[in-house]
């Protein structure tokens, strides 16, 4: 341990992720989000209706009134927050790392250095595939809490991103 030094780093000289220009998700992705929400809300409405049809005595009129008031209000809130969440999501690729921004009330930014990336996967879900969109999953050495999913990317762009990341992984080996 000869000549060991531990010099102080000037944190003002470090690169700032706040200055990065993020790429927004593809505009068609909002339709994927809305269609998924409509399907879930429809299921939420269908279950009480089925109960009403087959076992009307299970709930009193007061409970049905509450359900009838709560479901539309909750549905509206979920749709509004989904729009806000869609607008806040973004991603960026820099020379040494990938960044993903998300959040509704608090905005979170995840920065993953390429040397921590272990695996990259490209997924096309049914509704996303209809719109020509895909999702990139980036798995890291830090466990599932540091993994990220970037949805709403054009399939061709997602394939290019996957190739870029796989190339970065190969360079690290």
XYZ file of C-alpha atoms in Angstrom:
173
model
C 0.000 0.000 0.000
C 2.746 2.358 -0.889
C 1.890 5.820 -2.084
C -1.780 5.483 -1.194
C -3.727 8.672 -1.712
C -7.349 9.468 -1.139
C -7.894 12.874 -2.630
C -11.132 14.774 -2.217
C -13.362 14.947 -5.294
C -14.948 18.263 -6.188
C -18.604 17.259 -6.516
C -19.338 20.353 -8.591
C -17.260 18.810 -11.384
C -19.306 15.587 -11.540
C -21.715 15.215 -14.483
C -25.275 16.208 -13.608
C -28.113 13.927 -14.654
C -30.538 16.826 -14.310
C -28.999 18.395 -17.433
C -29.665 15.339 -19.593
C -32.304 15.644 -22.295
C -34.687 12.731 -21.801
C -36.509 11.018 -24.650
C -40.231 10.744 -23.974
C -42.116 7.529 -24.515
C -43.769 7.080 -27.902
C -47.078 9.020 -28.133
C -48.982 5.838 -29.076
C -48.058 4.317 -25.724
C -50.751 6.380 -23.991
C -53.294 4.325 -25.965
C -51.741 1.128 -24.632
C -52.044 2.500 -21.098
C -55.653 3.604 -21.635
C -56.733 0.307 -23.209
C -55.197 -1.621 -20.295
C -56.985 0.701 -17.853
C -60.326 0.290 -19.616
C -59.938 -3.501 -19.435
C -59.139 -3.372 -15.716
C -61.929 -0.912 -14.946
C -64.314 -3.039 -16.978
C -63.370 -6.040 -14.859
C -63.855 -3.937 -11.733
C -67.377 -3.093 -12.905
C -68.158 -6.593 -14.173
C -67.512 -8.365 -10.855
C -70.149 -6.410 -8.863
C -72.605 -6.775 -11.749
C -72.131 -10.549 -11.774
C -72.644 -10.627 -8.017
C -75.812 -8.548 -8.460
C -77.120 -10.933 -11.133
C -76.453 -14.183 -9.294
C -76.515 -13.212 -5.603
C -78.376 -9.901 -5.195
C -78.886 -10.496 -1.486
C -75.127 -10.423 -0.761
C -74.967 -6.619 -0.534
C -77.502 -4.097 0.702
C -78.682 -1.116 -1.363
C -76.372 1.158 0.591
C -73.325 -0.926 -0.424
C -74.409 -0.814 -4.078
C -74.766 2.951 -3.827
C -71.247 3.240 -2.387
C -69.831 0.940 -5.074
C -71.633 2.976 -7.733
C -70.069 6.191 -6.439
C -66.580 4.884 -5.647
C -65.825 3.055 -8.917
C -66.318 6.094 -11.213
C -64.345 8.415 -8.928
C -61.467 5.952 -8.543
C -61.522 5.260 -12.283
C -61.264 8.964 -13.099
C -58.369 9.404 -10.648
C -56.494 6.427 -12.071
C -56.907 7.753 -15.619
C -55.691 11.247 -14.642
C -52.664 9.864 -12.783
C -51.884 7.562 -15.729
C -51.753 10.582 -18.063
C -49.460 12.435 -15.651
C -47.240 9.370 -15.227
C -47.005 8.920 -18.997
C -45.883 12.523 -19.468
C -43.188 12.281 -16.778
C -41.557 9.058 -18.029
C -38.427 9.371 -20.098
C -35.122 7.692 -20.855
C -31.655 8.640 -22.015
C -28.486 6.849 -23.023
C -25.121 8.429 -22.363
C -21.589 7.231 -23.032
C -21.298 5.283 -19.773
C -24.831 4.858 -18.426
C -28.559 4.642 -19.037
C -31.080 6.870 -17.266
C -34.793 6.317 -16.661
C -37.106 8.944 -15.163
C -40.565 8.173 -13.764
C -42.975 9.168 -11.034
C -46.182 11.089 -10.518
C -45.893 13.047 -7.306
C -42.126 12.598 -6.821
C -39.950 12.172 -9.892
C -37.398 9.374 -9.590
C -34.363 9.070 -11.857
C -32.489 5.792 -12.035
C -28.940 5.881 -13.399
C -27.407 2.526 -14.318
C -23.774 2.308 -15.432
C -23.286 -0.056 -18.359
C -20.768 -2.089 -16.381
C -23.586 -3.116 -13.989
C -25.888 -4.362 -16.775
C -26.048 -8.160 -16.864
C -28.918 -8.875 -19.224
C -31.244 -7.042 -21.602
C -34.663 -8.309 -22.718
C -37.128 -6.992 -25.260
C -40.834 -7.714 -24.699
C -43.872 -7.086 -26.871
C -47.169 -7.366 -25.064
C -50.370 -7.982 -27.030
C -51.721 -4.425 -27.072
C -48.253 -2.873 -27.456
C -47.537 -5.131 -30.421
C -50.669 -3.834 -32.165
C -49.219 -0.308 -31.943
C -45.714 -1.452 -32.960
C -44.265 -0.802 -29.504
C -42.029 -2.818 -27.206
C -40.572 -2.737 -23.706
C -36.874 -2.983 -22.833
C -35.956 -4.629 -19.531
C -32.485 -3.970 -18.173
C -31.296 -6.366 -15.471
C -28.398 -5.322 -13.248
C -25.955 -6.857 -10.812
C -27.677 -5.026 -7.940
C -30.780 -7.188 -7.839
C -34.373 -6.522 -8.862
C -34.585 -3.185 -7.056
C -32.098 -1.668 -9.501
C -33.585 -3.236 -12.657
C -35.553 -0.988 -14.995
C -38.292 -1.412 -17.567
C -38.605 1.167 -20.329
C -42.020 0.737 -22.013
C -43.501 2.520 -24.995
C -40.575 2.387 -27.412
C -40.983 1.769 -31.155
C -40.006 -1.853 -31.815
C -37.185 -0.942 -34.212
C -35.749 1.547 -31.725
C -36.073 -1.007 -28.906
C -34.119 -3.560 -30.969
C -31.399 -0.955 -31.607
C -31.254 -0.134 -27.889
C -30.962 -3.824 -27.056
C -28.087 -4.199 -29.524
C -26.370 -1.114 -28.087
C -26.647 -2.452 -24.546
C -25.536 -5.951 -25.543
C -22.507 -4.393 -27.249
C -21.694 -2.459 -24.073
C -21.998 -5.672 -22.037
C -19.651 -7.529 -24.444
C -17.051 -4.738 -24.166
C -17.098 -5.111 -20.378
C -16.293 -8.830 -20.602
